[in-house]
Amino acid sequence: MKVAVIGGGITGLTAARHLIEKSRSEDVPCDIVLYEKDSRLGGKIRTYREQGLVVEGGPDSMLARKPAGVQLLRDLGMETDIVYMNPEASQTFIVRNGKLHPMPQGTFVGIPAEVEKFLTSSLLSGTGKLRALADVWLPASPIQQDVSLGAFLRSRLGDEWVDYLGEPLLAGIYAGRIDQLSLFATWRQLYDLAVQSRSLIIGAMASRKRQQTNRSGLSGRSAFVTVRTGLESVIERLRDDIAQAVSIRLGTQVVAMRRTENGYEVRSTGDNGSSASETFDGVVLTTPVAAAKPLLRQLDIVSDEFDVPYASTATIILAYRKQDVAVDLSHASGFLVPRSEGMAMTASTWMSSKWPHTTPSNMVVLRCYVGRAGQEEYLQLDDEAMVKQVSREVESIVGIQAEPVWHKVTRWSHAMPNYLVGHGDHLQRLHAAIQSQAPALAVAGAGYEGLGLPDCIVQGQRAADEVFTALFR
Ligand code: FAD
């Protein structure tokens, strides 16, 4: 049997690895070809190891609570490379009127779980805080079908909470608009919380208690992990791990797919202009949705209804000499910028505080984000202008007056999938169409069921399982 894995990001690589594991454990031979359009593997995962720094242009960490990420590191023999986020840098700020305000204390994903602490927050006005707390007395939300995350949270906690806490914190992960993102496909657990407890705040109080109990079991470790030598090391290890058993075709874009009597014909073009066709019994398709859709359309599977817009962003890493930075950033992990502040930056992570292992001790390193859905105009700036703009904003918000001694801009065009209202239903129909019309084909990756690295790993493994089962049952 022969299987094509299309896309060499974390999803495709874990799918290929899982196919090898299955074929070994079931003792059935399986030839695997992995197609990657770029000249490198890793997709959104990109580490720079320069100037004594180990800094990320794409993702910088994984949520440890979702076990698939840490488990993969263990399976790859990388357990001793795991680094937990510095617990000393736990404070996050939110910008309001150009000033840093500490995230309210005692919250569960921003939802007040300790009312007295929430009331002392300087981020929201008195009216905004009281409106948020009204959630405790509001009747249950009568939601029968998917609505926007924004509409749901606005109805429970009010506009000010949503604009200054909810959107930067919850929609920021998708670089999306809170009033367009699907409640069910992004933060379904908040809906479940409200259903179980009627009020989000009452539910948050219970969740926070559970979280604190669990955390004490983890000896105070942070919720986020990374890898000492950068996340691209995971890609390098995965590549080495599968290299013997998988034919990896870099610089090779899949441009067409066709059903044949026995499987799928996959047509590809190489960077050198060459083109080739190969037939497979099964296919795992892990590209972003925009690249997957034309291929699925050729198989009469996908309709226009399945729409996942991707927001564009850029990360700008600024490195300063410590002696030039008069402010102490060591106690915090960074800040978020609400949409209404109208800045180029949407957030900033203080790498040297959050992940001290990434930075020599004589440097201070900030990673700033620019661009999100509906706020992409600053991405038009060239690199030099973007670094200038972001440095100016860092100066006015954080008070760093020095010039960065090193910078790196990484542009991510159409990179962050935004799951719109109805995403779950559309996805269900897509899976049903694949099941009925395309045996031994599976889709997986950030555009479908979670964009976090552990979600992508789970999807890659599940897709490999589905294809393997269809071929060998
Ligand atoms: P991709 O990485 O996009 O891989 C898909 C691959 O398919 C690409 O390599 C592409 O070149 C290839 N491809 C496309 N079309 C074709 C074709 N026709 N033929 C062959 N190959 C093709 N997640 C976290 O968990 N934590 C974070 O801190 C975090 N931060 C992030 C910060 C940024 C700036 C970005 C952009 C993302 C971040 N994410 C984070 C999300 C996470 O990085 C991604 O969701 C994840 O890496 C996506 O993996 P993937 O394999 O599904 O897709």
Coordinates of C-alpha atoms and ligand atoms in Angstrom, one line a residue:
M1 CA 0.0 0.0 0.0
K2 CA 1.1 3.5 -0.7
V3 CA 0.0 6.7 1.1
A4 CA 0.7 10.4 0.2
V5 CA 1.0 12.9 3.0
I6 CA 0.5 16.4 1.6
G7 CA 2.1 19.2 3.6
G8 CA 5.2 19.1 5.8
G9 CA 4.2 21.2 8.8
I10 CA 3.7 19.6 12.3
T11 CA 0.4 18.0 11.2
G12 CA 1.9 16.3 8.1
L13 CA 5.0 15.1 9.9
T14 CA 3.1 13.6 12.8
A15 CA 0.7 12.0 10.4
A16 CA 3.7 10.4 8.5
R17 CA 5.3 9.3 11.7
H18 CA 2.0 7.7 12.9
L19 CA 1.6 5.9 9.6
I20 CA 5.0 4.3 10.1
E21 CA 4.2 3.3 13.7
K22 CA 0.9 1.7 12.5
S23 CA 2.5 -0.2 9.7
R24 CA 5.2 -1.5 12.0
S25 CA 2.8 -2.5 14.8
E26 CA 0.4 -4.1 12.4
D27 CA 3.2 -5.6 10.4
V28 CA 1.9 -4.4 7.1
P29 CA 4.2 -2.7 4.6
C30 CA 3.2 0.9 3.7
D31 CA 5.2 3.2 1.4
I32 CA 4.8 6.9 2.3
V33 CA 5.6 9.9 0.2
L34 CA 5.5 13.4 1.9
Y35 CA 5.0 16.4 -0.4
E36 CA 6.1 19.8 0.8
K37 CA 5.8 22.9 -1.3
D38 CA 8.6 24.8 0.4
S39 CA 12.3 24.0 0.5
R40 CA 12.1 23.4 4.2
L41 CA 9.9 21.3 6.6
G42 CA 8.0 22.8 9.5
G43 CA 5.4 25.2 8.0
K44 CA 4.6 27.8 10.6
I45 CA 7.4 26.5 13.0
R46 CA 10.5 28.5 12.4
T47 CA 13.4 29.0 14.9
Y48 CA 16.2 31.5 14.5
R49 CA 19.5 30.7 16.3
E50 CA 21.5 33.9 15.8
Q51 CA 23.5 36.3 18.0
G52 CA 23.4 33.8 20.8
L53 CA 19.6 33.9 20.7
V54 CA 17.1 31.0 20.2
V55 CA 14.0 32.8 19.2
E56 CA 10.8 31.8 17.3
G57 CA 9.4 33.5 14.2
G58 CA 6.2 31.3 14.5
P59 CA 4.8 29.5 17.6
D60 CA 6.9 29.9 20.7
S61 CA 5.3 27.3 23.0
M62 CA 2.7 24.7 23.6
L63 CA -0.1 24.3 26.1
A64 CA 1.1 21.5 28.5
R65 CA -2.5 20.8 29.5
K66 CA -3.2 19.3 26.1
P67 CA -1.0 16.2 26.4
A68 CA -0.3 15.4 22.8
G69 CA 2.5 17.9 22.5
V70 CA 4.5 16.8 25.5
Q71 CA 3.8 13.2 24.7
L72 CA 5.3 13.7 21.2
L73 CA 8.4 15.3 22.7
R74 CA 8.7 12.2 25.0
D75 CA 8.2 9.8 22.1
L76 CA 11.0 11.6 20.2
G77 CA 13.3 11.3 23.2
M78 CA 13.2 15.1 23.8
E79 CA 12.0 15.0 27.4
T80 CA 15.1 16.5 28.8
D81 CA 14.9 19.4 26.3
I82 CA 11.5 20.5 27.7
V83 CA 11.5 23.9 29.3
Y84 CA 8.5 25.3 31.3
M85 CA 7.7 29.0 31.1
N86 CA 9.4 31.1 33.8
P87 CA 6.8 31.2 36.7
E88 CA 8.3 34.5 37.9
A89 CA 7.1 36.1 34.7
S90 CA 3.4 35.3 35.1
Q91 CA 2.0 38.9 35.0
T92 CA 0.4 39.9 31.7
F93 CA -0.6 43.5 30.9
I94 CA -3.3 44.9 28.7
V95 CA -2.9 48.3 27.1
R96 CA -5.7 50.9 27.6
N97 CA -5.3 54.5 26.5
G98 CA -1.6 53.7 25.7
K99 CA -0.8 52.6 29.2
L100 CA -0.1 49.1 30.7
H101 CA -2.7 47.8 33.1
P102 CA -2.2 44.5 34.9
M103 CA -4.6 41.7 33.8
P104 CA -7.1 41.5 36.5
Q105 CA -6.0 39.0 39.2
G106 CA -8.1 36.0 40.1
T107 CA -9.6 35.3 36.7
F108 CA -10.2 32.2 34.6
V109 CA -9.4 33.1 31.0
G110 CA -10.2 36.7 31.9
I111 CA -13.6 35.9 33.6
P112 CA -13.7 37.1 37.2
A113 CA -13.4 34.1 39.5
E114 CA -12.3 36.2 42.6
V115 CA -14.7 39.1 42.7
E116 CA -12.8 41.3 45.2
K117 CA -9.6 41.1 43.2
F118 CA -11.5 41.9 39.9
L119 CA -13.0 45.0 41.5
T120 CA -9.5 46.4 42.2
S121 CA -8.4 46.1 38.5
S122 CA -7.5 49.4 36.8
L123 CA -8.2 48.0 33.4
L124 CA -12.0 48.4 33.3
S125 CA -14.2 51.3 34.4
G126 CA -16.4 50.9 37.5
T127 CA -19.4 50.6 35.1
G128 CA -17.6 48.0 33.0
K129 CA -16.7 45.9 36.1
L130 CA -20.3 46.1 37.5
R131 CA -21.7 45.1 34.1
A132 CA -19.4 42.1 33.9
L133 CA -20.4 41.0 37.4
A134 CA -24.1 41.2 36.4
D135 CA -23.5 37.9 34.7
V136 CA -24.0 36.3 38.1
W137 CA -27.7 37.4 38.2
L138 CA -28.5 37.0 34.5
P139 CA -30.8 34.1 33.5
A140 CA -29.2 31.3 31.5
S141 CA -28.3 32.0 27.9
P142 CA -30.8 30.3 25.6
I143 CA -28.4 29.3 22.9
Q144 CA -29.6 26.4 20.6
Q145 CA -27.1 26.9 17.8
D146 CA -23.7 28.4 17.1
V147 CA -23.3 32.1 17.6
S148 CA -20.3 34.4 17.6
L149 CA -18.0 34.2 20.5
G150 CA -18.4 38.0 20.8
A151 CA -22.2 37.9 20.8
F152 CA -22.3 35.3 23.6
L153 CA -19.7 37.0 25.8
R154 CA -21.2 40.5 25.2
S155 CA -24.6 39.1 26.4
R156 CA -23.0 37.7 29.6
L157 CA -20.2 40.1 30.5
G158 CA -20.9 43.3 28.6
D159 CA -19.1 45.2 25.8
E160 CA -16.2 46.7 27.9
W161 CA -15.1 43.4 29.2
V162 CA -15.2 41.9 25.7
D163 CA -13.4 44.8 24.1
Y164 CA -10.6 45.1 26.7
L165 CA -10.3 41.5 28.0
G166 CA -12.3 39.0 25.9
E167 CA -11.1 40.0 22.4
P168 CA -7.3 40.4 23.1
L169 CA -7.2 37.2 25.2
L170 CA -9.6 34.8 23.4
A171 CA -9.7 36.0 19.8
G172 CA -6.0 37.0 19.8
I173 CA -5.0 33.3 19.5
Y174 CA -6.7 33.3 16.1
A175 CA -5.7 36.9 15.2
G176 CA -9.5 37.0 14.6
R177 CA -12.5 39.2 15.2
I178 CA -14.4 38.1 18.3
D179 CA -17.8 39.1 16.7
Q180 CA -17.1 36.7 13.8
L181 CA -15.5 33.7 15.4
S182 CA -17.6 30.7 16.2
L183 CA -18.4 30.2 19.9
F184 CA -18.6 26.4 19.4
A185 CA -15.4 26.0 17.4
T186 CA -13.2 28.3 19.4
W187 CA -14.2 28.4 23.1
R188 CA -16.9 25.9 23.4
Q189 CA -15.8 25.3 27.0
L190 CA -17.1 28.7 27.9
Y191 CA -20.6 27.8 26.6
D192 CA -20.4 24.5 28.5
L193 CA -19.4 26.4 31.6
A194 CA -22.4 28.7 31.3
V195 CA -24.7 25.7 30.6
Q196 CA -23.5 23.8 33.7
S197 CA -23.4 26.8 36.1
R198 CA -25.9 29.2 34.4
S199 CA -23.4 32.0 35.0
L200 CA -19.9 32.3 33.5
I201 CA -18.6 33.8 36.7
I202 CA -20.0 31.0 38.9
G203 CA -18.5 28.5 36.4
A204 CA -15.2 30.3 36.4
M205 CA -15.0 30.2 40.2
A206 CA -15.4 26.4 40.1
S207 CA -12.9 26.0 37.2
R208 CA -10.3 28.2 38.9
K209 CA -10.6 26.1 42.1
R210 CA -10.1 22.9 40.0
Q211 CA -7.1 24.5 38.2
Q212 CA -5.5 25.5 41.5
T213 CA -5.8 22.0 42.8
N214 CA -4.3 20.5 39.6
R215 CA -1.5 23.0 39.6
S216 CA -0.5 22.1 43.2
G217 CA -0.1 18.6 41.9
L218 CA 2.2 19.9 39.2
S219 CA 4.5 21.6 41.7
G220 CA 3.6 25.1 40.4
R221 CA 4.8 24.4 36.8
S222 CA 3.6 26.8 34.1
A223 CA 0.9 25.9 31.7
F224 CA 3.3 26.5 28.7
V225 CA 6.2 24.5 27.5
T226 CA 8.8 24.8 24.8
V227 CA 12.0 23.1 23.7
R228 CA 15.5 24.4 24.9
T229 CA 16.9 24.6 21.3
G230 CA 13.7 26.0 19.8
L231 CA 10.6 24.4 18.4
E232 CA 12.2 23.8 15.0
S233 CA 14.3 21.1 16.8
V234 CA 11.0 19.1 17.0
I235 CA 10.7 19.3 13.2
E236 CA 14.4 18.3 12.8
R237 CA 13.9 15.3 15.2
L238 CA 10.7 14.3 13.4
R239 CA 12.5 14.5 10.0
D240 CA 15.3 12.3 11.2
D241 CA 12.9 9.9 12.8
I242 CA 10.9 9.3 9.6
A243 CA 13.6 9.8 7.0
Q244 CA 14.4 6.1 6.6
A245 CA 10.7 5.2 6.0
V246 CA 9.3 8.2 4.1
S247 CA 10.3 9.7 0.8
I248 CA 10.3 13.4 1.5
R249 CA 9.8 15.6 -1.5
L250 CA 10.8 19.2 -0.7
G251 CA 10.1 22.0 -3.1
T252 CA 7.2 19.9 -4.5
Q253 CA 3.7 21.3 -4.7
V254 CA 0.7 19.1 -5.2
V255 CA -1.3 20.8 -7.9
A256 CA -4.0 18.3 -8.8
M257 CA -5.7 15.1 -7.5
R258 CA -7.9 12.7 -9.4
R259 CA -9.8 9.5 -8.3
T260 CA -8.6 6.4 -10.2
E261 CA -10.1 3.0 -10.1
N262 CA -7.8 2.0 -7.3
G263 CA -7.0 5.2 -5.4
Y264 CA -5.7 8.7 -6.2
E265 CA -3.5 10.2 -8.8
V266 CA -1.5 13.0 -7.3
R267 CA 0.1 15.5 -9.7
S268 CA 2.9 17.7 -8.5
T269 CA 5.3 20.3 -9.8
G270 CA 8.8 20.9 -8.5
D271 CA 10.7 24.1 -7.9
N272 CA 12.8 23.3 -11.0
G273 CA 9.6 23.4 -13.2
S274 CA 9.4 19.5 -13.4
S275 CA 6.1 17.9 -13.1
A276 CA 5.2 14.3 -12.0
S277 CA 2.2 12.0 -11.4
E278 CA 2.0 9.2 -8.9
T279 CA -0.8 6.9 -7.8
F280 CA -1.6 6.3 -4.1
D281 CA -4.1 4.1 -2.2
G282 CA -4.6 6.7 0.5
V283 CA -4.0 10.4 1.1
V284 CA -3.6 12.6 4.2
L285 CA -4.1 16.2 3.3
T286 CA -2.6 18.6 5.8
T287 CA -2.2 21.9 3.9
P288 CA -3.9 25.1 4.9
V289 CA -7.6 25.1 3.8
A290 CA -7.0 27.5 0.9
A291 CA -4.6 25.0 -0.6
A292 CA -6.7 21.9 0.2
K293 CA -10.0 23.3 -1.2
P294 CA -9.0 23.2 -4.9
L295 CA -7.8 19.6 -4.5
L296 CA -11.0 18.6 -2.7
R297 CA -13.0 20.3 -5.3
Q298 CA -11.4 18.2 -8.0
L299 CA -12.7 15.2 -6.1
D300 CA -16.2 16.8 -6.0
I301 CA -16.0 17.0 -2.2
V302 CA -16.0 20.5 -1.0
S303 CA -18.4 23.3 -1.6
D304 CA -18.0 27.1 -1.2
E305 CA -19.9 26.8 2.1
F306 CA -16.7 25.5 3.8
D307 CA -14.9 28.8 4.2
V308 CA -12.1 29.4 6.6
P309 CA -10.5 32.8 6.1
Y310 CA -6.9 33.1 7.3
A311 CA -5.6 36.3 8.9
S312 CA -2.2 37.7 8.1
T313 CA 0.3 38.6 10.8
A314 CA 4.0 39.4 11.3
T315 CA 6.3 38.8 14.2
I316 CA 9.0 41.4 14.9
I317 CA 11.7 40.4 17.3
L318 CA 13.6 43.3 18.9
A319 CA 16.8 42.7 20.8
Y320 CA 18.2 45.4 23.1
R321 CA 21.3 45.6 25.2
K322 CA 20.3 45.2 28.8
Q323 CA 22.4 48.2 29.9
D324 CA 20.3 50.4 27.5
V325 CA 16.9 49.3 29.0
A326 CA 16.0 51.3 32.1
V327 CA 12.8 49.5 32.9
D328 CA 12.6 46.1 34.7
L329 CA 10.6 43.6 32.6
S330 CA 11.6 40.5 34.6
H331 CA 8.3 40.0 36.4
A332 CA 6.0 39.8 33.4
S333 CA 5.5 37.9 30.2
G334 CA 4.3 40.8 28.0
F335 CA 1.1 42.6 27.0
L336 CA -1.9 42.5 24.7
V337 CA -3.3 45.4 22.7
P338 CA -7.0 45.7 22.3
R339 CA -8.3 46.5 18.8
S340 CA -9.7 49.9 19.8
E341 CA -6.2 51.2 20.7
G342 CA -5.5 51.5 17.0
M343 CA -1.9 50.5 17.2
A344 CA 0.3 48.5 14.8
M345 CA 1.1 46.0 17.5
T346 CA -1.5 43.5 18.7
A347 CA 0.6 42.0 21.4
S348 CA 4.2 41.6 22.7
T349 CA 5.9 38.7 24.5
W350 CA 8.9 39.5 26.6
M351 CA 11.0 36.5 25.5
S352 CA 14.0 37.2 27.9
S353 CA 11.6 37.2 30.9
K354 CA 9.2 34.5 29.8
W355 CA 11.8 32.2 28.4
P356 CA 15.2 33.2 29.9
H357 CA 17.0 30.3 28.2
T358 CA 16.4 32.0 24.8
T359 CA 18.5 35.1 25.5
P360 CA 22.0 35.9 26.7
S361 CA 21.9 37.5 30.1
N362 CA 23.2 40.9 28.7
M363 CA 20.2 41.3 26.4
V364 CA 16.5 42.0 26.6
V365 CA 14.3 40.5 23.8
L366 CA 10.7 41.4 22.9
R367 CA 8.7 39.6 20.3
C368 CA 5.9 41.9 18.9
Y369 CA 3.0 40.9 16.8
V370 CA 1.5 43.0 14.0
G371 CA -1.8 42.3 12.1
R372 CA -5.1 40.6 12.8
A373 CA -8.3 40.1 10.9
G374 CA -9.7 43.6 9.9
Q375 CA -6.4 45.3 11.1
E376 CA -3.9 44.3 8.4
E377 CA -2.9 47.8 7.1
Y378 CA 0.4 47.9 9.0
L379 CA 1.5 44.8 7.2
Q380 CA 1.9 46.9 4.1
L381 CA 5.0 48.6 5.7
D382 CA 8.4 47.4 4.6
D383 CA 10.6 45.7 7.2
E384 CA 12.5 48.8 8.1
A385 CA 9.3 50.9 8.6
M386 CA 7.6 48.2 10.5
V387 CA 10.6 47.8 12.9
K388 CA 10.5 51.6 13.4
Q389 CA 6.8 51.7 14.0
V390 CA 6.9 48.9 16.5
S391 CA 10.0 50.3 18.3
R392 CA 8.2 53.6 18.7
E393 CA 5.1 51.8 20.2
V394 CA 7.4 49.9 22.5
E395 CA 9.0 53.1 23.6
S396 CA 5.7 54.8 24.4
I397 CA 4.0 51.8 26.0
V398 CA 6.9 50.1 27.9
G399 CA 9.3 53.1 28.2
I400 CA 12.3 51.5 26.4
Q401 CA 14.0 54.4 24.7
A402 CA 17.0 52.5 23.3
E403 CA 17.3 51.4 19.7
P404 CA 17.2 47.6 19.2
V405 CA 20.6 46.2 18.3
W406 CA 19.2 43.4 16.3
H407 CA 15.8 42.6 14.8
K408 CA 14.0 40.0 12.8
V409 CA 10.8 40.3 10.9
T410 CA 8.8 37.2 9.9
R411 CA 5.8 37.7 7.8
W412 CA 2.9 35.2 7.9
S413 CA 0.6 35.8 5.0
H414 CA -2.8 34.2 5.5
A415 CA -1.6 32.1 8.4
M416 CA -4.1 32.2 11.2
P417 CA -7.3 30.3 10.5
N418 CA -10.5 32.0 11.7
Y419 CA -13.3 29.5 12.4
L420 CA -16.4 31.5 11.6
V421 CA -19.9 30.9 13.0
G422 CA -21.2 27.5 11.7
H423 CA -17.7 26.1 11.3
G424 CA -18.5 22.9 13.2
D425 CA -21.6 22.1 11.0
H426 CA -19.6 22.8 7.8
L427 CA -16.8 20.6 9.1
Q428 CA -19.2 17.8 9.8
R429 CA -20.6 18.0 6.3
L430 CA -17.1 18.0 4.9
H431 CA -16.1 14.8 6.8
A432 CA -19.4 13.1 5.7
A433 CA -18.7 14.0 2.1
I434 CA -15.1 12.7 2.4
Q435 CA -16.4 9.5 4.0
S436 CA -18.9 8.8 1.3
Q437 CA -16.9 9.9 -1.8
A438 CA -13.2 9.6 -0.9
P439 CA -12.3 6.4 0.9
A440 CA -8.9 6.4 2.5
L441 CA -8.6 10.2 2.3
A442 CA -8.4 12.4 5.4
V443 CA -7.9 16.1 6.0
A444 CA -6.2 17.5 9.1
G445 CA -4.4 20.6 10.4
A446 CA -4.8 24.0 11.8
G447 CA -7.7 25.0 9.5
Y448 CA -10.0 22.3 10.9
E449 CA -10.1 21.4 14.5
G450 CA -7.8 23.6 16.5
L451 CA -4.7 25.6 15.5
G452 CA -2.6 25.0 18.6
L453 CA 0.4 22.6 18.1
P454 CA -1.1 19.8 20.3
D455 CA -4.4 20.1 18.4
C456 CA -2.5 19.7 15.1
I457 CA -0.6 16.7 16.4
V458 CA -3.8 15.0 17.5
Q459 CA -5.4 15.7 14.1
G460 CA -2.3 14.4 12.2
Q461 CA -2.4 11.2 14.2
R462 CA -6.1 10.7 13.8
A463 CA -6.0 11.3 10.1
A464 CA -3.2 8.7 9.7
D465 CA -5.4 6.3 11.8
E466 CA -8.4 6.9 9.5
V467 CA -6.5 6.3 6.3
F468 CA -4.7 3.3 7.7
T469 CA -7.9 1.7 8.9
A470 CA -9.6 2.3 5.6
L471 CA -6.8 0.6 3.8
F472 CA -6.0 -2.3 6.0
R473 CA -9.3 -3.2 7.8
Ligands
FAD1 P1 1.4 24.5 8.4 O1 2.4 24.7 9.4 O2 0.8 25.6 7.7 O3 1.9 23.4 7.4 C1 1.3 23.1 6.1 C2 2.3 22.9 5.1 O4 1.7 22.6 3.9 C3 3.2 24.1 4.8 O5 4.6 23.7 5.1 C4 3.0 24.4 3.4 O6 4.1 24.9 2.7 C5 2.5 23.1 2.8 N1 1.7 23.1 1.6 C6 0.7 24.0 1.3 N2 0.2 23.8 0.1 C7 0.9 22.7 -0.4 C8 0.7 21.9 -1.6 N3 -0.2 22.2 -2.5 N4 1.6 20.9 -1.8 C9 2.5 20.5 -0.8 N5 2.7 21.2 0.3 C10 1.8 22.3 0.6 N6 0.4 27.4 18.1 C11 0.7 27.1 19.4 O7 0.4 26.0 19.9 N7 1.5 27.9 20.2 C12 1.9 29.1 19.8 O8 2.6 29.8 20.5 C13 1.6 29.5 18.5 N8 2.0 30.8 18.0 C14 1.8 31.0 16.7 C15 2.4 32.2 16.2 C16 2.3 32.5 14.8 C17 3.0 33.7 14.3 C18 1.7 31.6 14.0 C19 1.6 31.9 12.5 C20 1.1 30.4 14.5 C21 1.1 30.1 15.8 N9 0.6 29.0 16.4 C22 0.8 28.6 17.7 C23 -0.2 28.1 15.5 C24 0.6 26.9 15.0 O9 1.9 27.3 14.8 C25 0.0 26.4 13.7 O10 -1.4 26.2 13.8 C26 0.6 25.0 13.3 O11 2.0 25.1 13.2 C27 0.0 24.6 11.9 O12 0.6 23.4 11.5 P2 0.0 22.7 10.2 O13 1.0 21.5 9.9 O14 -1.4 22.3 10.4 O15 0.1 23.7 9.0

